[in-house]
mmCIF file of C-alpha atoms and ligand atoms in Angstrom:
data_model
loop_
_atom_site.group_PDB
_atom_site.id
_atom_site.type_symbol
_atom_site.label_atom_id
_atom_site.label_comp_id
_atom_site.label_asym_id
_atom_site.label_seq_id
_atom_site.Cartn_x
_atom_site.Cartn_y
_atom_site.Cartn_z
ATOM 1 C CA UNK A 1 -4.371 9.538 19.228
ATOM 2 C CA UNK A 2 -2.945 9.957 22.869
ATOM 3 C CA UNK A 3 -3.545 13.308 24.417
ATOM 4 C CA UNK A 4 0.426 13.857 24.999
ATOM 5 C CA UNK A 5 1.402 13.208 21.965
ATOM 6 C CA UNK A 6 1.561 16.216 19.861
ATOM 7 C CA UNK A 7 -0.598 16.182 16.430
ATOM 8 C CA UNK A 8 1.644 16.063 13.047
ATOM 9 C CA UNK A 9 2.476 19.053 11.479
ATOM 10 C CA UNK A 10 1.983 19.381 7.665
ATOM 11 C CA UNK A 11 4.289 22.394 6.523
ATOM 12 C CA UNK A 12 2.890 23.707 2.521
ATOM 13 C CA UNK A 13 5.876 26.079 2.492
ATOM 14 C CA UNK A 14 9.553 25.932 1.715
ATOM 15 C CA UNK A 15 10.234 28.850 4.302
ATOM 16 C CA UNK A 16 8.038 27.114 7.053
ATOM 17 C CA UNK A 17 9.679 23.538 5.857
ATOM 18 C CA UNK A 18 13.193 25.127 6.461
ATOM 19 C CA UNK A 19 12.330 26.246 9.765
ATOM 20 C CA UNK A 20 11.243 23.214 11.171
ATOM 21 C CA UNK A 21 14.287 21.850 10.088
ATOM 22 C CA UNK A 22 16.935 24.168 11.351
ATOM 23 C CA UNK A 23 14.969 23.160 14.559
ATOM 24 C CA UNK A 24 15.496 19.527 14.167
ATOM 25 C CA UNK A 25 19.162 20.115 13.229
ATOM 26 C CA UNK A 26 19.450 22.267 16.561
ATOM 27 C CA UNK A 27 18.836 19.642 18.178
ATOM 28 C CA UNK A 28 20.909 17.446 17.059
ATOM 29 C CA UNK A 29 18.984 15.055 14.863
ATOM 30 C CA UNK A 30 19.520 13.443 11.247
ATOM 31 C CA UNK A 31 16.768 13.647 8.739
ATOM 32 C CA UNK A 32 15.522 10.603 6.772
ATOM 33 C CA UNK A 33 13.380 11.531 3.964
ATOM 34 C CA UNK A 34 10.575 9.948 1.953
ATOM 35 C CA UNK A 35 9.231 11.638 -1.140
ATOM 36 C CA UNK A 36 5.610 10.484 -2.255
ATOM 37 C CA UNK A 37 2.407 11.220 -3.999
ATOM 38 C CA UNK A 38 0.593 10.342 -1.294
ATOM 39 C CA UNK A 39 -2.453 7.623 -1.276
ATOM 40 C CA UNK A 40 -0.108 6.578 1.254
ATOM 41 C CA UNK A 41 0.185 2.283 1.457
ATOM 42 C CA UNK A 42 2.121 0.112 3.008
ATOM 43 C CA UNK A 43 4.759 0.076 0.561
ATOM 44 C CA UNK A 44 5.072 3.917 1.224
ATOM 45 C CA UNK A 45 4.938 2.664 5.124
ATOM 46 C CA UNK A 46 7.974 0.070 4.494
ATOM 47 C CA UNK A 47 10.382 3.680 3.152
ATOM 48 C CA UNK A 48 8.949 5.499 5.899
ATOM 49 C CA UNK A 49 10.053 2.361 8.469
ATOM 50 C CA UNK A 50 13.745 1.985 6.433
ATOM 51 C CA UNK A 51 13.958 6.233 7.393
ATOM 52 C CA UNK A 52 13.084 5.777 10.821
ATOM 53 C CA UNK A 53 15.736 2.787 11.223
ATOM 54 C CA UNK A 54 18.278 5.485 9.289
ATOM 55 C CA UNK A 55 17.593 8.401 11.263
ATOM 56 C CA UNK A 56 16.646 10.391 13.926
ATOM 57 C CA UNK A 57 13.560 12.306 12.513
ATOM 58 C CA UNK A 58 11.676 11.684 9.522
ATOM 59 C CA UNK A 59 9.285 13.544 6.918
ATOM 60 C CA UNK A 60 7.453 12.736 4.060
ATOM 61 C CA UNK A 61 6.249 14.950 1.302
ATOM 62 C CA UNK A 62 3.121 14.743 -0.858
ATOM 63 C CA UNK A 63 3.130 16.536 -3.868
ATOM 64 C CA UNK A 64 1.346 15.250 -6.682
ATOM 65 C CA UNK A 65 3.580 16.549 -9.442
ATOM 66 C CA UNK A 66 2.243 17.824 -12.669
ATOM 67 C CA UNK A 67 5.505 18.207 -14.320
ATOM 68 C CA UNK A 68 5.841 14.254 -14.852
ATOM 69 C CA UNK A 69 2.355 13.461 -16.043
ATOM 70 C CA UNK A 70 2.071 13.306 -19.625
ATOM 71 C CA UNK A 71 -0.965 15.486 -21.604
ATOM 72 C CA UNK A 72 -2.794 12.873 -21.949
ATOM 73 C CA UNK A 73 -2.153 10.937 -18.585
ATOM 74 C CA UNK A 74 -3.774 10.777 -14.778
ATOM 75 C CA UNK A 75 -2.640 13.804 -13.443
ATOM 76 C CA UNK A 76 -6.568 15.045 -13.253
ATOM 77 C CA UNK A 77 -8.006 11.336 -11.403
ATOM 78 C CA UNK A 78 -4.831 10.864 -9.595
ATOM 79 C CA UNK A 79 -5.464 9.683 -6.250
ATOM 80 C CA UNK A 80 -5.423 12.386 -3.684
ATOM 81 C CA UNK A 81 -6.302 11.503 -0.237
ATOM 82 C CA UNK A 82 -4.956 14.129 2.082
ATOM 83 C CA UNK A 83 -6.962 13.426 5.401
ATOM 84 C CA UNK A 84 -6.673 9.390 5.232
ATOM 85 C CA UNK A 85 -2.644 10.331 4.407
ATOM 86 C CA UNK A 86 -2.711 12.958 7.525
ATOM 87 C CA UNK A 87 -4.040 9.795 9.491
ATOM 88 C CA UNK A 88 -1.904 7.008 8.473
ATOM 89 C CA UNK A 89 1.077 8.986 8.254
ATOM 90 C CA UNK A 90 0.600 10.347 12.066
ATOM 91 C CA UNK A 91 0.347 6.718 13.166
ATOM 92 C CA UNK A 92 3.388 5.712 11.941
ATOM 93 C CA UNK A 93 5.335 8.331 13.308
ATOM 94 C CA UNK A 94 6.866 10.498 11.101
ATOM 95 C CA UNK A 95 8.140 13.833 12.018
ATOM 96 C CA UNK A 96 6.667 16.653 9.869
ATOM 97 C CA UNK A 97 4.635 16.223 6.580
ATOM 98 C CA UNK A 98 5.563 18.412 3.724
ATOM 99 C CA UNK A 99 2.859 19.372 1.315
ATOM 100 C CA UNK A 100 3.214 21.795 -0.968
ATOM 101 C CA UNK A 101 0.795 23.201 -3.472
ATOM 102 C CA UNK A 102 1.760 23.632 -7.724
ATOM 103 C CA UNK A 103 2.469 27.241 -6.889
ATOM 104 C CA UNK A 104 4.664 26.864 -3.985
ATOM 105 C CA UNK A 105 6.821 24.274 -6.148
ATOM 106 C CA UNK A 106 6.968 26.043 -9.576
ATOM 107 C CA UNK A 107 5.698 29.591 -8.870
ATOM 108 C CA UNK A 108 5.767 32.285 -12.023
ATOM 109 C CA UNK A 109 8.525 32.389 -14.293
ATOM 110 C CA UNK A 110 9.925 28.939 -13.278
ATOM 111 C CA UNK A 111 11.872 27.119 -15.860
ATOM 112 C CA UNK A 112 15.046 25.022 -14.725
ATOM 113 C CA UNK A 113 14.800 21.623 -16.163
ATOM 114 C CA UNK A 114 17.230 18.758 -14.401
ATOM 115 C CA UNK A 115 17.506 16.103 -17.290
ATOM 116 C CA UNK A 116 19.359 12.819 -16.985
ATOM 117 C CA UNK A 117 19.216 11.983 -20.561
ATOM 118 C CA UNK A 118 21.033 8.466 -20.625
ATOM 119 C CA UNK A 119 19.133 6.598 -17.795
ATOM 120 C CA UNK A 120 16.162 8.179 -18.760
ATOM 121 C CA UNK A 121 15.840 6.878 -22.175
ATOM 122 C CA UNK A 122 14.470 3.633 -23.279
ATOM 123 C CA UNK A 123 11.721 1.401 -20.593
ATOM 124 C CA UNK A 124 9.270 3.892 -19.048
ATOM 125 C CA UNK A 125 11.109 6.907 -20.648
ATOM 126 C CA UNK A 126 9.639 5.690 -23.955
ATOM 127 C CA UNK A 127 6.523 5.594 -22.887
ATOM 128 C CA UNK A 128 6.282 8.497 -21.119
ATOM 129 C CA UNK A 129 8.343 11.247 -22.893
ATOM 130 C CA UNK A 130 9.265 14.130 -20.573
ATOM 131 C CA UNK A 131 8.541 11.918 -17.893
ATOM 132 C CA UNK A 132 11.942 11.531 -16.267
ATOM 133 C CA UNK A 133 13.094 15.031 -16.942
ATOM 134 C CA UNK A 134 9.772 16.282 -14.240
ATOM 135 C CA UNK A 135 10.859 13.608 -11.823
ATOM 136 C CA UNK A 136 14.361 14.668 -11.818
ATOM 137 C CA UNK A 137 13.312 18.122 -11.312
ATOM 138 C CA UNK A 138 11.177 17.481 -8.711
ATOM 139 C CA UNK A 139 12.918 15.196 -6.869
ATOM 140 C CA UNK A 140 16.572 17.851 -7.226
ATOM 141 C CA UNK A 141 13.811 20.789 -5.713
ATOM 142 C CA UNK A 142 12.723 18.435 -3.005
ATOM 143 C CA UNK A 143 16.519 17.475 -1.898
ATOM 144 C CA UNK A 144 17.394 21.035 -1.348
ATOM 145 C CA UNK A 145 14.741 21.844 -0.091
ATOM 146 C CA UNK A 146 15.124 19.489 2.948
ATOM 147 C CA UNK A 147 18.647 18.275 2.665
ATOM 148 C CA UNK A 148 18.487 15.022 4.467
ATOM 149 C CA UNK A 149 20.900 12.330 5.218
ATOM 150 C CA UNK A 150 18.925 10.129 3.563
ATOM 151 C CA UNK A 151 16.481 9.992 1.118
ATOM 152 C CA UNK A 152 14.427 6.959 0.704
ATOM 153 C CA UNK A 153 12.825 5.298 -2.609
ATOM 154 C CA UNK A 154 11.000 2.092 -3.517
ATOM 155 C CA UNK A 155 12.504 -0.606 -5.949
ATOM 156 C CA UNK A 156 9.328 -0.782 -7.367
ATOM 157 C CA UNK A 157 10.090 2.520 -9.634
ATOM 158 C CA UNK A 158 13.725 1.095 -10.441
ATOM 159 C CA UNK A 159 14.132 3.724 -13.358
ATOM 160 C CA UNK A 160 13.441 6.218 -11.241
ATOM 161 C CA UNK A 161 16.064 5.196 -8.576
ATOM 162 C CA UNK A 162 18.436 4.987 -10.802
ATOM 163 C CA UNK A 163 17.456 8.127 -12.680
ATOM 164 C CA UNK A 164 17.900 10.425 -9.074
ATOM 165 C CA UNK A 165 21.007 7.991 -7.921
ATOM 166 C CA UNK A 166 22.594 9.552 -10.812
ATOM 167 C CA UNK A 167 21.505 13.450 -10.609
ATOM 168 C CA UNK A 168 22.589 13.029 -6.963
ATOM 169 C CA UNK A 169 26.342 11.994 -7.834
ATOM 170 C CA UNK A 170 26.444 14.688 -10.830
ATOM 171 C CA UNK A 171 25.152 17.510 -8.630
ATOM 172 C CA UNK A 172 26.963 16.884 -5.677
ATOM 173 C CA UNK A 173 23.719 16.317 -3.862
ATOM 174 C CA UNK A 174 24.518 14.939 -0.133
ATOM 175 C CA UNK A 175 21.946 12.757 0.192
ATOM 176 C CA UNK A 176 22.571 8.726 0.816
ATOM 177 C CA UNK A 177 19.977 7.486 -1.681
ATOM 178 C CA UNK A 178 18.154 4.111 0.069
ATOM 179 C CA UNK A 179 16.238 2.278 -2.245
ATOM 180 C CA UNK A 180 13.715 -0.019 -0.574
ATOM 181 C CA UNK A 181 12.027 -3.514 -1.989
ATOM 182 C CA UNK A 182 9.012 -3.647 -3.393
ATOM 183 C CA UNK A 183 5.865 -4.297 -1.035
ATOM 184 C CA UNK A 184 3.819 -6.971 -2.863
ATOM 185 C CA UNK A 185 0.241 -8.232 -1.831
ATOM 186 C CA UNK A 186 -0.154 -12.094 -1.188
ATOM 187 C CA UNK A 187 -0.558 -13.222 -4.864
ATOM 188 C CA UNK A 188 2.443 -11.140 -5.635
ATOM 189 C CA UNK A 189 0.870 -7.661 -7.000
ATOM 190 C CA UNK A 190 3.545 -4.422 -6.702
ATOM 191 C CA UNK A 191 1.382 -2.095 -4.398
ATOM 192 C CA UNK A 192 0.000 0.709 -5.943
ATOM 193 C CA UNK A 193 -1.645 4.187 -5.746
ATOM 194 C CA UNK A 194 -2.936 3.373 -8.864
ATOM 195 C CA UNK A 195 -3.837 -0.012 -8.036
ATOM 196 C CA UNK A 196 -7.126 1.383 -7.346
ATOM 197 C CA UNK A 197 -7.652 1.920 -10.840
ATOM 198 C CA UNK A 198 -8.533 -1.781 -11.501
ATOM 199 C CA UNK A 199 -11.920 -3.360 -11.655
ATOM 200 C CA UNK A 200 -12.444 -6.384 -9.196
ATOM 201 C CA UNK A 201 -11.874 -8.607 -12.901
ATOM 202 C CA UNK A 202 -8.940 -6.565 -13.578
ATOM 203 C CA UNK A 203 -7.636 -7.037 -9.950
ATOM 204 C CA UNK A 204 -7.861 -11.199 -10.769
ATOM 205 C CA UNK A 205 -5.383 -10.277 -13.788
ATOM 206 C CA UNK A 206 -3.117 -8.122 -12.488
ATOM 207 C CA UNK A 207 -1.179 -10.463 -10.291
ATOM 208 C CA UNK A 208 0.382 -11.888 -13.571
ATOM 209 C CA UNK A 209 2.589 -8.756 -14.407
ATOM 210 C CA UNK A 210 4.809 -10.080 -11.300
ATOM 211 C CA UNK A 211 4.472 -13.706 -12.196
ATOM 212 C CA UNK A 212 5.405 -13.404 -16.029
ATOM 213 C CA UNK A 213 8.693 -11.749 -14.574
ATOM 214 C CA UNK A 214 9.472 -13.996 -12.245
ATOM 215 C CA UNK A 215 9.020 -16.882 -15.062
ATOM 216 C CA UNK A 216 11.709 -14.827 -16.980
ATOM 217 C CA UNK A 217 14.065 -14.178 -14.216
ATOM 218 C CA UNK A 218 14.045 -17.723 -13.092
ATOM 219 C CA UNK A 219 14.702 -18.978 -17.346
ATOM 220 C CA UNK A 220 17.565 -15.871 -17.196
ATOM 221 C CA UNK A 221 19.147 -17.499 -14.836
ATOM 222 C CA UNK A 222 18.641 -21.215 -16.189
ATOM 223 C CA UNK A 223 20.838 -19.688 -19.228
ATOM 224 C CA UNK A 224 17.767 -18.731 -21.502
ATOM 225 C CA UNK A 225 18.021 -16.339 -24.078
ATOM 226 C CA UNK A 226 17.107 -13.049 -23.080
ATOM 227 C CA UNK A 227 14.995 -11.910 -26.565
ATOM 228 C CA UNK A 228 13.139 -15.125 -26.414
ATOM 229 C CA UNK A 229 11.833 -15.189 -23.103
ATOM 230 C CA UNK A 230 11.221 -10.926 -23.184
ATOM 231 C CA UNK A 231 8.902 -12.280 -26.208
ATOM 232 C CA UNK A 232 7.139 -15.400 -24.027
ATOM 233 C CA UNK A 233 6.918 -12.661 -21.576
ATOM 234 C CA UNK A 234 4.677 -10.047 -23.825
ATOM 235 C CA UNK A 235 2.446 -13.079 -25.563
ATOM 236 C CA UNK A 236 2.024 -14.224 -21.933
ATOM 237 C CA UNK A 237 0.998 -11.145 -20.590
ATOM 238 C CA UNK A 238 -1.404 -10.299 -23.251
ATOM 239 C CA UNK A 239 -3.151 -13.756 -23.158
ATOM 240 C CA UNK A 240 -3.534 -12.870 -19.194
ATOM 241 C CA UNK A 241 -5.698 -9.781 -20.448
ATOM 242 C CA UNK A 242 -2.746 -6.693 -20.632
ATOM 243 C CA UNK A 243 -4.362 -4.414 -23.258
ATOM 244 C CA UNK A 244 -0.755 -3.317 -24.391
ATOM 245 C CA UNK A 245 2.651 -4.415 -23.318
ATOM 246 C CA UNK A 246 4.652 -1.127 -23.502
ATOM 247 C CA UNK A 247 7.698 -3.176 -22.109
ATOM 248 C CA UNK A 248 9.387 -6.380 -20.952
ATOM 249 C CA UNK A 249 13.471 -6.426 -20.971
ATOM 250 C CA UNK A 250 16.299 -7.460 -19.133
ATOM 251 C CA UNK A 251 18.632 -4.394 -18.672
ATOM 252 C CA UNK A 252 22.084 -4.234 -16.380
ATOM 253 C CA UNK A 253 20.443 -3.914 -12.644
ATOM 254 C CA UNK A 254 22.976 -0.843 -11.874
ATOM 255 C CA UNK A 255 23.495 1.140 -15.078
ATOM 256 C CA UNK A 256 19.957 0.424 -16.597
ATOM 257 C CA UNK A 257 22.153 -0.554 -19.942
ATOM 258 C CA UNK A 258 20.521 -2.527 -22.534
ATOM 259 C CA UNK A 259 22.612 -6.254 -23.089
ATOM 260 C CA UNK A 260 23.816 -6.577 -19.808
ATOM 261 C CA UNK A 261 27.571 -8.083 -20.326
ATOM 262 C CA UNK A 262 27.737 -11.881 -18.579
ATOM 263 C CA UNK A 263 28.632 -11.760 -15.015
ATOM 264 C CA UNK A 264 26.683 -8.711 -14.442
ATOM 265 C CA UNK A 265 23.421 -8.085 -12.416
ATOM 266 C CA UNK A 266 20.668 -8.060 -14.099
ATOM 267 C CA UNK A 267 17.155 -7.118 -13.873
ATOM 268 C CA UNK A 268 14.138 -7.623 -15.735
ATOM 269 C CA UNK A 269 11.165 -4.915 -16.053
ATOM 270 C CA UNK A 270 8.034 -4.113 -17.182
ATOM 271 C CA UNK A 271 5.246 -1.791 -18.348
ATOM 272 C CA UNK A 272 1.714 -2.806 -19.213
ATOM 273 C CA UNK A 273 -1.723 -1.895 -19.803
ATOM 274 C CA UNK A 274 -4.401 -2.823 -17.857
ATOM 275 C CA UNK A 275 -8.017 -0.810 -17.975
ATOM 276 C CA UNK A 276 -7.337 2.563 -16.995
ATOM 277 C CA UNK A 277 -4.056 1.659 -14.928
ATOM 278 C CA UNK A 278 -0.392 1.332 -16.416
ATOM 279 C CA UNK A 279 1.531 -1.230 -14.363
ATOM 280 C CA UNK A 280 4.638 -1.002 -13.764
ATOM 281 C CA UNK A 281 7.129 -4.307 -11.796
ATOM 282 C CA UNK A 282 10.468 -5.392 -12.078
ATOM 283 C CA UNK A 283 12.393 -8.633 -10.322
ATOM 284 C CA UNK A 284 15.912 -9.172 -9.852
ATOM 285 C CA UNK A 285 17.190 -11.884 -11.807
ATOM 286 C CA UNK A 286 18.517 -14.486 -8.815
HETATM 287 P P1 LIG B 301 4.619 7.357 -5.420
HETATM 288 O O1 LIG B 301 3.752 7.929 -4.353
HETATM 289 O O2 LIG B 301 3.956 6.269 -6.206
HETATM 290 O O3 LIG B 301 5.314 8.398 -6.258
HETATM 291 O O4 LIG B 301 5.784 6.601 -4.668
HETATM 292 C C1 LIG B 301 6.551 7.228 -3.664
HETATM 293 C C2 LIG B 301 7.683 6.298 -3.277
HETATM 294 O O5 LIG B 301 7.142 5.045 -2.831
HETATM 295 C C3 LIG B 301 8.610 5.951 -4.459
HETATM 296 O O6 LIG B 301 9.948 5.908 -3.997
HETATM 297 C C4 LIG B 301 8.113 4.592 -4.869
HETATM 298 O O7 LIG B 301 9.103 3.812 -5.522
HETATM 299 C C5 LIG B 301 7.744 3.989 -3.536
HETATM 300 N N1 LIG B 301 6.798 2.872 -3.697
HETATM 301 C C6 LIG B 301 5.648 2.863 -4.414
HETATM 302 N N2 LIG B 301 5.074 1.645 -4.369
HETATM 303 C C7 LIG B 301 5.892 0.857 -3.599
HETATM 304 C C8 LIG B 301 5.860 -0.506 -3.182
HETATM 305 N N3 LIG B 301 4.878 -1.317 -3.548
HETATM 306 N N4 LIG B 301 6.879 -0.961 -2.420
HETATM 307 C C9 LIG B 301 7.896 -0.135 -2.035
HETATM 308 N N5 LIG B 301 7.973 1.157 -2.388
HETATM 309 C C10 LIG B 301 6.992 1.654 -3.167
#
C-alpha cells in the first residue's frame, strides 16, 4: 500500500461505528453500504463498486451471523477470512470496515425478532426454517446501525432482497435498497463463499445449476409450461450429480408470488445439493 494513504479502519463496535460516521456526515458525505459475510469475492467487489458509484464513502460489514444458520447447518466451517478480507477490501477502497463480534450484535437478554412472514415462506424459507426471520433481523440491526443512503445487495440471494426490500418499506427504514447482478465465473457458476466447499469433481458439476435455469427461462419464454419444465429442470439437475434438488420454480420477479399472472416478470430459482455446499441461482426469465 502507498505510504500516504491511510490504512483501513475496521470498527467492532456500534459506538465506535457511529462515530466514524457522524464524522463522515460532518463532512458532508453520503454513505453507501454493503453488508457481507466476508470471504470477500468479486461478486462482493461488484456491490462494493455499485456503492462507490452511489456515494461518497463506503463501508462494508462482516459479520458472520449465527441467527440465520440452521442447527444443523455451516455456521461452525463457514468461511472466515478476516486478514485476506482486511486486504482485498483496503484495495478496493472502501471507507471503514465494520466487524462486529456475536456479543456486540446480540449481547445478553436480546430478543427482538423482525419477521417478514409472506416473502419469507416457500423457496429457501422451506428449506431453511428460521432462516429469513435472522436475516431480517440482522440486516434491520445493521441499517440503524449505519443509516446509509444506500444499501447494496446481490441478485444472487433474490429472496433475500426481496425479503429486506420489504422490512425497509414497512419500517420506514431510509435506505435506497440497490440490488446488484449476479457475478458469474466463465462457465456461468454464481460466485460463492461457499463455493469453496466443492471438490475439483464437484466444481466440473456445479456450472449446471445456472445452465438448467437458463434452459427453463429461455422454454418460459418460448410459452412452455411452467410445472413441466420446473420438473425437466430437477431430473436434469440430478442426472448432472445434485444430491437433492430442494427447489426449482418460477415465481413473480417482484412479489416472489407463486403463479406469476401473464404479463408479469418472472423469475426462475433454485436450491440444490451438491457435497457439502447448498447452491443457490436464479435467472430472469428474458
Ligand atoms: P454473503 O457474504 O454471501 O452474505 O453475501 C453478501 C452480499 O453479497 C449479499 O448481498 C449477496 O447477495 C451478495 N453476493 C454474494 N454472491 C454474489 C455474486 N456472485 N454476485 C453478486 N453479489 C453477490
Amino acid at each position: 500500500m502507498a505510504e500516504d494513504v491511510p490504512a483501513l479502519t475496521v470498527v467492532r463496535d456500534v459506538q465506535s461505528l457511529r462515530r466514524r460516521i457522524s464524522a463522515l456526515r460532518a463532512a458532508g458525505k453520503t454513505i453507501g453500504f454493503v453488508p457481507t459475510m466476508g470471504a470477500i469475492h468479486a461478486g462482493h467487489l461488484s456491490l462494493v463498486d455499485r456503492a462507490k458509484a452511489l456515494a461518497d464513502a463506503v463501508i462494508v460489514s462482516i459479520f458472520v451471523n449465527p441467527t440465520q444458520f440452521g442447527p444443523d447447518e455451516d455456521l461452525a466451517s463457514y468461511p472466515r477470512k478476516d486478514e485476506e478480507d482486511w486486504e482485498v477490501l483496503s484495495a478496493a477502497g472502501i471507507d471503514l470496515l465494520f466487524m462486529p463480534d456475536a456479543d456486540e450484535m446480540y449481547p445478553e437478554g436480546f430478543q427482538t425478532d423482525v419477521r417478514v412472514p409472506e416473502v419469507s415462506a416457500g423457496l429457501c424459507g422451506a428449506a431453511r426454517p428460521g432462516h429469513f426471520d435472522g436475516v431480517a433481523t440482522v440486516v434491520t440491526k445493521l441499517l440503524l446501525q449505519v443509516l446509509p443512503d444506500y444499501a447494496v445487495f446481490g441478485e444472487k440471494d433474490f429472496q433475500q432482497l426481496a425479503v429486506i426490500r420489504r422490512l425497509v418499506i414497512d419500517l420506514n427504514i431510509p435506505v435506497d435498497i440497490v440490488g446488484a447482478p449476479t457475478v458469474r465465473e466463465s462457465d456461468g457458476l454464481a460466485l460463492s463463499s461457499r463455493n469453496a466447499y466443492l471438490t475439483e469433481e464437484e466444481r466440473e458439476i456445479a456450472p449446471a445449476l445456472h445452465r438448467t435455469l437458463t434452459t427453463v427461462a429461455n422454454d418460459l419464454a418460448q410459452g412452455e409450461d411452467s410445472a413441466g419444465c420446473c420438473e425437466a429442470a430437477v431430473a436434469a439437475l440430478e442426472a448432472a450429480g445434485f444430491s437433492a434438488v430442494d427447489y426449482v420454480e418460477v415465481r413473480d420477479a417482484e412479489s416472489l408470488a407463486a403463479n406469476p399472472a401473464s404479463g408479469r416478470p418472472r423469475r426462475v430459482l433454485a436450491a440444490a445439493h451438491l457435497g457439502k455446499a447448498r447452491l443457490i441461482d436464479n435467472v430472469p426469465v428474458p
